[in-house]
Short mmCIF file of C-alpha atoms and ligand atoms in Angstrom, two decimals:
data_model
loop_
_atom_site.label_atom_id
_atom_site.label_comp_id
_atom_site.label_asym_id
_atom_site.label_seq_id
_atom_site.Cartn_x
_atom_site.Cartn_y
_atom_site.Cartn_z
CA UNK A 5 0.00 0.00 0.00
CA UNK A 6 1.35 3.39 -1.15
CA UNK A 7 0.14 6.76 -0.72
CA UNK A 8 0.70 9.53 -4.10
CA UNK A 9 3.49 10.43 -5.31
CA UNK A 10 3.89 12.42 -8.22
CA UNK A 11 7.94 12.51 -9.48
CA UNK A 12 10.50 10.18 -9.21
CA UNK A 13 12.97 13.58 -9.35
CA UNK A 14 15.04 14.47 -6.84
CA UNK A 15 12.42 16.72 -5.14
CA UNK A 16 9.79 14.60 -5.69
CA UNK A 17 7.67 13.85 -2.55
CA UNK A 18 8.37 10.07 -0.81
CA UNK A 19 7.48 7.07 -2.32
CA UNK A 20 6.23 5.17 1.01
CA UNK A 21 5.85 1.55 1.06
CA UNK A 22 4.48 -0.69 3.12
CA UNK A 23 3.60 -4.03 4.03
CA UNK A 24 -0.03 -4.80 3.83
CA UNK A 25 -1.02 -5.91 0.38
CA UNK A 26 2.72 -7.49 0.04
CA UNK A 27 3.34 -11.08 0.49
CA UNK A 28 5.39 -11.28 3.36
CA UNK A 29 8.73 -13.46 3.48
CA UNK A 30 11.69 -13.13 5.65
CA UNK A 31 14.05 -10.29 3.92
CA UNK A 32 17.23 -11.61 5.81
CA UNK A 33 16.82 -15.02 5.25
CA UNK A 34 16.13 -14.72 1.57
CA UNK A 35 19.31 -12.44 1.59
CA UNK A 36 21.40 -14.84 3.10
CA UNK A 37 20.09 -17.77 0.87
CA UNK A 38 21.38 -15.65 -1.90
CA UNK A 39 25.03 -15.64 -0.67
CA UNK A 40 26.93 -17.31 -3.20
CA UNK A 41 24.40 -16.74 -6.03
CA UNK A 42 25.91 -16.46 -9.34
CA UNK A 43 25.42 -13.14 -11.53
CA UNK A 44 23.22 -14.35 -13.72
CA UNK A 45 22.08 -13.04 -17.13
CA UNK A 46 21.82 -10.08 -18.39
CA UNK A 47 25.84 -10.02 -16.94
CA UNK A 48 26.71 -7.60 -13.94
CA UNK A 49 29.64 -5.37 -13.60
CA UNK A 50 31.71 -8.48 -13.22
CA UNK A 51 31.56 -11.93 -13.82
CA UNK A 52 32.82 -13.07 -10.26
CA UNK A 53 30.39 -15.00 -8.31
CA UNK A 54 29.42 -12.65 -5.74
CA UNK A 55 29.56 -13.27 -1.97
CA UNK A 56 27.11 -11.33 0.01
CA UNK A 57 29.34 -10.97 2.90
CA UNK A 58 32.55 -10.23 0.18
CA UNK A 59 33.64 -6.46 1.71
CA UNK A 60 35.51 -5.69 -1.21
CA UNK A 61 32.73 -4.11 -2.76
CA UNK A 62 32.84 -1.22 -0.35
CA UNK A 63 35.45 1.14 1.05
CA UNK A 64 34.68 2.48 4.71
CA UNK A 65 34.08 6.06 4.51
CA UNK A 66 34.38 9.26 7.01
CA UNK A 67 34.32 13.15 6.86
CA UNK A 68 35.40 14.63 3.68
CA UNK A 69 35.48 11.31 2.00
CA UNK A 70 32.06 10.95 2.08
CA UNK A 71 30.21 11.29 -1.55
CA UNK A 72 27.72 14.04 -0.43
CA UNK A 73 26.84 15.23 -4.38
CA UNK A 74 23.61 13.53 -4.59
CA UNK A 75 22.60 14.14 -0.84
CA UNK A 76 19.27 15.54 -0.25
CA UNK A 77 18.86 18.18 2.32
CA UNK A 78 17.26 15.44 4.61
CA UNK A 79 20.89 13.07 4.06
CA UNK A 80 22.86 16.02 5.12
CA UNK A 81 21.44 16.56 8.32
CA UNK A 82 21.37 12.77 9.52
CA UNK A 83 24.72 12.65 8.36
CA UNK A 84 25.92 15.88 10.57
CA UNK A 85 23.79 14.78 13.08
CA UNK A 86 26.42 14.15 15.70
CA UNK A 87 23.59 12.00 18.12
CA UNK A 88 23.24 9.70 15.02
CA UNK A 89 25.88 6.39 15.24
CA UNK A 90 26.09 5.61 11.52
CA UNK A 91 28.39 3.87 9.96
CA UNK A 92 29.56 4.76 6.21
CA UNK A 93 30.66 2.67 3.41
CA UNK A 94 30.38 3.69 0.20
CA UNK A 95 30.44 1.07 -3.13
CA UNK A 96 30.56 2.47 -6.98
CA UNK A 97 27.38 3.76 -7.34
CA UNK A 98 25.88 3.94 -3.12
CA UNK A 99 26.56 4.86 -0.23
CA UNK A 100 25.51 2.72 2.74
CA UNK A 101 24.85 4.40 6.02
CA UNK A 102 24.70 1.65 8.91
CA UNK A 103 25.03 0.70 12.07
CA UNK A 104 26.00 -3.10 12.00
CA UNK A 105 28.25 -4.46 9.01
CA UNK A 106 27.01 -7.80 7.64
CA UNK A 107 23.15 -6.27 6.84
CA UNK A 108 24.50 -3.32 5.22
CA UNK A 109 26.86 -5.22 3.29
CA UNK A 110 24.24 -7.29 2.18
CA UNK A 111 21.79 -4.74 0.81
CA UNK A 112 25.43 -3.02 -0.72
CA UNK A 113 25.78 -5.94 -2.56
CA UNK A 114 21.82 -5.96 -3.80
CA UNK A 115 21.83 -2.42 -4.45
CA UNK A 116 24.98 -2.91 -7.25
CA UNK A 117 23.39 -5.97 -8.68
CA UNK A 118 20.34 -3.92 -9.42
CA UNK A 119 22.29 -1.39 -10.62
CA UNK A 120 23.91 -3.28 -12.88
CA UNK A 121 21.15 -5.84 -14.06
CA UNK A 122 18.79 -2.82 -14.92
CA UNK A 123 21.90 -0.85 -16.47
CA UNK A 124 22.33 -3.48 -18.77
CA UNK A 125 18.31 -4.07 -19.46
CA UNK A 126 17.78 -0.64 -19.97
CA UNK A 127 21.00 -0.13 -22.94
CA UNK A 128 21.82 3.54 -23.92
CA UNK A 129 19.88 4.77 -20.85
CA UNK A 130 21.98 7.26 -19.11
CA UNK A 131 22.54 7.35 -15.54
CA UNK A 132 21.80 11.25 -14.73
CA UNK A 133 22.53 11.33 -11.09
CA UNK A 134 25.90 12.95 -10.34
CA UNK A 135 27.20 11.28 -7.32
CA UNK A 136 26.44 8.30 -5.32
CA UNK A 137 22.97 7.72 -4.02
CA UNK A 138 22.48 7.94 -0.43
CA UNK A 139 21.06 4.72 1.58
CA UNK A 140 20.02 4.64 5.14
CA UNK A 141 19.76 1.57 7.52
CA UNK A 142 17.79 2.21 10.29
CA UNK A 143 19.18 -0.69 12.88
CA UNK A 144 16.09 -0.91 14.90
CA UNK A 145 12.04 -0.41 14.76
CA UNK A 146 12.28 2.60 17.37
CA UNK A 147 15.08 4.47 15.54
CA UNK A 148 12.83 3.75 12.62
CA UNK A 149 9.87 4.83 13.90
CA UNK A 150 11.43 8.10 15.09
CA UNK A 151 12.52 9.31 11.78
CA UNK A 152 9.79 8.28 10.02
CA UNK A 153 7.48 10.11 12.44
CA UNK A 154 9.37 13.33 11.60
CA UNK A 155 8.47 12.97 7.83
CA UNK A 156 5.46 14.99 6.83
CA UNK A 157 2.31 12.99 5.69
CA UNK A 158 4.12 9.48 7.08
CA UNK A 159 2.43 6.32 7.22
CA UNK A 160 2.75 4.55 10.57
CA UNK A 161 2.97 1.30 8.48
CA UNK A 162 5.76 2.29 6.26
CA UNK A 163 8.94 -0.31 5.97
CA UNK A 164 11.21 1.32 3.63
CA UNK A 165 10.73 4.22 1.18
CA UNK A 166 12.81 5.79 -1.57
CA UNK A 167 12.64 9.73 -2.46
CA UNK A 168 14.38 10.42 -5.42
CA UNK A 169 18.15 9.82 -5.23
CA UNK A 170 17.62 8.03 -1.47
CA UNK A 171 16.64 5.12 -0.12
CA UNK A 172 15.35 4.80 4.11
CA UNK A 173 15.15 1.37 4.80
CA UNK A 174 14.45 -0.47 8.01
CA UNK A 175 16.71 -3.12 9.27
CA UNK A 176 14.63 -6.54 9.28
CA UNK A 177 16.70 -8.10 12.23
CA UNK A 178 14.76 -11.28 13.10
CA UNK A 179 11.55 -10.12 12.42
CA UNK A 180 9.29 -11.27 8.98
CA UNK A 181 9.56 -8.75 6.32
CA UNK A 182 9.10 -8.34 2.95
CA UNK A 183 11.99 -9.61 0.51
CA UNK A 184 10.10 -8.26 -2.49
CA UNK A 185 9.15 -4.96 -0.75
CA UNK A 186 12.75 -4.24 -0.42
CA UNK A 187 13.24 -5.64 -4.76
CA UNK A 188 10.19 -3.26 -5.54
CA UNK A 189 11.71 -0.34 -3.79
CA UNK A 190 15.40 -1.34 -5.05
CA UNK A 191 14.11 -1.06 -8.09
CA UNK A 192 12.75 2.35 -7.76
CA UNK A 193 15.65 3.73 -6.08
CA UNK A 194 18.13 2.60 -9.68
CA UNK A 195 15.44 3.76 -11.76
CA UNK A 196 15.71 6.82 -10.34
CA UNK A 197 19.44 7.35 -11.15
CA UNK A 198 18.00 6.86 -15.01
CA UNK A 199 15.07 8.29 -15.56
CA UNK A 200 14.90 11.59 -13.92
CA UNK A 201 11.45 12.89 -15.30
CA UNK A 202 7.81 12.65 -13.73
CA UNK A 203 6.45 8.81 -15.14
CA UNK A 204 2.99 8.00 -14.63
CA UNK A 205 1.93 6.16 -11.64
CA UNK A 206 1.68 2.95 -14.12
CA UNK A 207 4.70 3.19 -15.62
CA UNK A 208 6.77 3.93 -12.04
CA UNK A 209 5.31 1.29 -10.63
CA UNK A 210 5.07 -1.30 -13.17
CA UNK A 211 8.43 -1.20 -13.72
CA UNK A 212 9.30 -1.38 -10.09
CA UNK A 213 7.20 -4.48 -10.36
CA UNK A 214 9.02 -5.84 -13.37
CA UNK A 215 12.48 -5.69 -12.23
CA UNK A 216 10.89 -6.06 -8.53
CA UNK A 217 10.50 -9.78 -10.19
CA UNK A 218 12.98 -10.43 -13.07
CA UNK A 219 16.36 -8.68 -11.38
CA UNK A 220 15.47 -10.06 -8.07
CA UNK A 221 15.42 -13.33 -9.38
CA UNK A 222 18.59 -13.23 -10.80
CA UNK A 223 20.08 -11.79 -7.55
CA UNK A 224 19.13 -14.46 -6.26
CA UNK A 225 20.98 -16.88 -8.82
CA UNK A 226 17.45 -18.02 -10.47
CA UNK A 227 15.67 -16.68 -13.71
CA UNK A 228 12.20 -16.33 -13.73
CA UNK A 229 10.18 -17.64 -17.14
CA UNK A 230 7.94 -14.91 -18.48
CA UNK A 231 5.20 -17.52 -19.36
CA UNK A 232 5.46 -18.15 -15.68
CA UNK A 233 5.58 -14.61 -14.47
CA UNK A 234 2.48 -13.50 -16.52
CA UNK A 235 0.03 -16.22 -16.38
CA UNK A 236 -3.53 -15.10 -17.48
CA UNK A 237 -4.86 -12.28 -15.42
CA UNK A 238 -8.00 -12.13 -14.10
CA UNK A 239 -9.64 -9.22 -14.41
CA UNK A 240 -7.39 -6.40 -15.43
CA UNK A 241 -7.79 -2.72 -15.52
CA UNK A 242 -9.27 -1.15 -17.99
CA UNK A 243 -6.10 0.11 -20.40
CA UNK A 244 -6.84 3.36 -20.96
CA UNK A 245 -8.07 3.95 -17.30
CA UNK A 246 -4.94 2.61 -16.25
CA UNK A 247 -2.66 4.70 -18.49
CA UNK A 248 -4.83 7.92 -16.89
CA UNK A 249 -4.34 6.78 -13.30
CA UNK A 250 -2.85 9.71 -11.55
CA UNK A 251 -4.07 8.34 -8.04
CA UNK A 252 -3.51 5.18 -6.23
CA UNK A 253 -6.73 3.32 -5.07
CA UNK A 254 -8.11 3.59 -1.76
CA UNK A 255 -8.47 0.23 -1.06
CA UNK A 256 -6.20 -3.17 -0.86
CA UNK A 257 -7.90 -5.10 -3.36
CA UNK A 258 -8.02 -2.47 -6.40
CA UNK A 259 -4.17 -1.32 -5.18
CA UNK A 260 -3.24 -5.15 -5.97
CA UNK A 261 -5.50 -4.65 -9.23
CA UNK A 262 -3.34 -1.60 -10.29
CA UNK A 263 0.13 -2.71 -9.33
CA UNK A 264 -0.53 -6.27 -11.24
CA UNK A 265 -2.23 -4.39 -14.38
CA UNK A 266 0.84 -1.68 -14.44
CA UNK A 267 3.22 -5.04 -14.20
CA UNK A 268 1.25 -7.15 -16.39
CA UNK A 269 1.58 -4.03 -19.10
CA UNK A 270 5.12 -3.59 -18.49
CA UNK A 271 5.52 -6.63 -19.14
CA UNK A 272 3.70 -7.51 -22.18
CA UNK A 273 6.07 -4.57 -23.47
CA UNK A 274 9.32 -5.75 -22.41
CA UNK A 275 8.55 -9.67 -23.52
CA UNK A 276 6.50 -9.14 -26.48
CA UNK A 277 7.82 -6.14 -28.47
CA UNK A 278 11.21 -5.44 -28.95
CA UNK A 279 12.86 -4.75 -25.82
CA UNK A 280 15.00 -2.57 -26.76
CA UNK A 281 12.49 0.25 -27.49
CA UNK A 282 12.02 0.54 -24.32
CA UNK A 283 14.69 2.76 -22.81
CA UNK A 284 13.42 5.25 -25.55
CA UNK A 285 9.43 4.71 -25.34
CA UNK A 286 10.00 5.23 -21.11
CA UNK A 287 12.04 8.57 -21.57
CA UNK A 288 9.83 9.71 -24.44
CA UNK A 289 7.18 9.62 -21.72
CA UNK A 290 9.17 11.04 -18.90
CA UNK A 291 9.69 14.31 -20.84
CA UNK A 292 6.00 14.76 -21.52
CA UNK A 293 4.76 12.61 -24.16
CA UNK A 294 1.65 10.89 -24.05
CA UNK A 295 1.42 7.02 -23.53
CA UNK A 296 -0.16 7.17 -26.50
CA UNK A 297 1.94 8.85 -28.53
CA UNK A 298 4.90 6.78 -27.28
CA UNK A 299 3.17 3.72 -27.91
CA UNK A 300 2.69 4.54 -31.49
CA UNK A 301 6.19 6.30 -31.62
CA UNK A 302 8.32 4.11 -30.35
CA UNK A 303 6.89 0.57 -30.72
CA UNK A 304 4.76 1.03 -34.30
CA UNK A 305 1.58 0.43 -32.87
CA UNK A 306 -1.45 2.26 -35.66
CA UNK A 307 -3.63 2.76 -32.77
CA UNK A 308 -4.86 2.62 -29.52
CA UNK A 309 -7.48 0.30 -30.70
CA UNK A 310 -4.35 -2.53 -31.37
CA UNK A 311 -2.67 -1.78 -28.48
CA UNK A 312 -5.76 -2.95 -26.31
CA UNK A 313 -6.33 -5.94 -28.34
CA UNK A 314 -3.33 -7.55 -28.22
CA UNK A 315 -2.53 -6.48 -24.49
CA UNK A 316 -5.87 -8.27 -23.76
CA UNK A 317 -4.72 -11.85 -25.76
CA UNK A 318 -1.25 -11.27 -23.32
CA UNK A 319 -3.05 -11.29 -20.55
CA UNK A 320 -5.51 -13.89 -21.26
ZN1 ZN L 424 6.55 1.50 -5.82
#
């Protein structure tokens, strides 16, 4: 469950995130079964198997070392905060702020897979963000709930959000969370660093669903089957109400309705035309064109009328 947002820019407003309409699985433990997991396809940065735990991906950080370019005004004063204990670590394209080592290292090593999975996915995208992107670990639910009561408009139920260049994520310590919360939200946080322009609610989130699924997978070492991923869909959103959403639902059941549709269209994009119009088609619509423009522009479709038609045999 989310509440609006309307940019992923820099000074866009939060993009909270929750747990209720999630499926809830054990964050850690899914982390730690994916210790050893090979890279797999598209290739990351390097073709070394990757250990979770392997510290070489990260140089400890303090004062003037610190990347600060891409800090938002919130970053900069929990980082001066001299009452706050963290930790800092930076890797090529992050940097972690912690309290205790192996977590942090952990959701290092996630946060360059992503970057490099959806890097490579998204060819001749451009990553705009000059400077490292700034990710907090909040070590336990009260230091948690303390910061996120200080942020205007918060949901008490929030687990992790991402604003623009940042990511505020809460520890999961022995407690059940949500693996694919923190893959959704991953997600969001890379595509950020690409795609700097206001996207549609279906298009943000449908991708963060996509790769939420398909880059998660391969971080942990598996590949998921698009035949298996989009199975028939039972009662989708209407296209063209989807493409106009500009407001999340109000309820559980038609949130799951919009996050699936947005995925499900995504999708039927990404596996069914050529997926290398994407980058293009997504930008198109970041700088102001109309899905339906793009749609036409950048993946030949006549009309509106053909796009719904054959998005409705995809999701049969
Ligand atoms: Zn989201």
């Amino acid at each position: 469950m989310c509440i609006p947002r309307s940019s992923p820019g820099a000074g866009g407003p939060p993009r909270w995130r929750g747990l209720r309409r999630r499926y809830v699985t054990g964050v850690l433990p899914l982390l730690l079964a994916a210790a050893g997991a090979v890279r797999a396809a598209p290739p990351a940065t390097t073709n070394q198997v990757a250990k979770l735990t392997d510290a070489s991906i990260w140089k400890v950080v303090k004062g003037d070392d610190l990347d600060t370019t891409a800090c938002l005004p919130r970053d900069r004063a929990m980082i001066e905060d001299a009452g706050n204990k963290w930790k800092h670590a930076q890797t090529e394209h992050f940097v972690i702020h912690y309290e205790m080592d192996l977590f942090a290292l952990k959701v290092a090593h996630m946060a360059e897979f992503f970057y490099s999975y959806i890097a490579h996915d998204l060819q001749g995208a451009e990553d705009r963000i000059p400077g490292r992107s700034h990710l907090f670990i909040f070590r336990t639910e009260n230091k948690w709930k303390k910061f996120l009561e200080a942020q205007p408009d918060h949901k008490s139920w929030t687990y992790s959000f991402v604003q623009g260049p940042s990511m505020y994520l809460q520890q999961a310590e022995n407690r059940t969370k949500s693996a694919d919360v923190l893959a959704h939200e991953m997600t969001h946080l890379v595509i950020n660093r690409f795609i700097r322009g206001g996207l549609p609610l279906w298009l943000n989130e449908g991708v963060a669903e996509y790769y939420g699924e398909f880059a998660f997978a391969a971080f942990r070492g598996t590949t998921r089957n698009p035949h298996a991923v989009f199975r028939a869909l039972r009662d989708p959103v209407d296209l063209r109400a989807l493409l106009a959403t500009e407001k999340y639902p109000d309820n559980d059941q038609a949130v799951h309705r919009f996050y699936e549709s947005s995925k499900y269209f995504v999708g039927f994009l990404m596996t069914k035309k050529p997926h290398e119009n994407f980058p293009a088609f997504i930008a198109a619509i970041s700088t102001g064109m109309t899905p339906e423009e793009a749609l036409k522009e950048h993946y030949g479709f006549a009309d509106f009328k053909t796009v719904e038609k054959e998005f409705a045999r995809f999701v049969r």
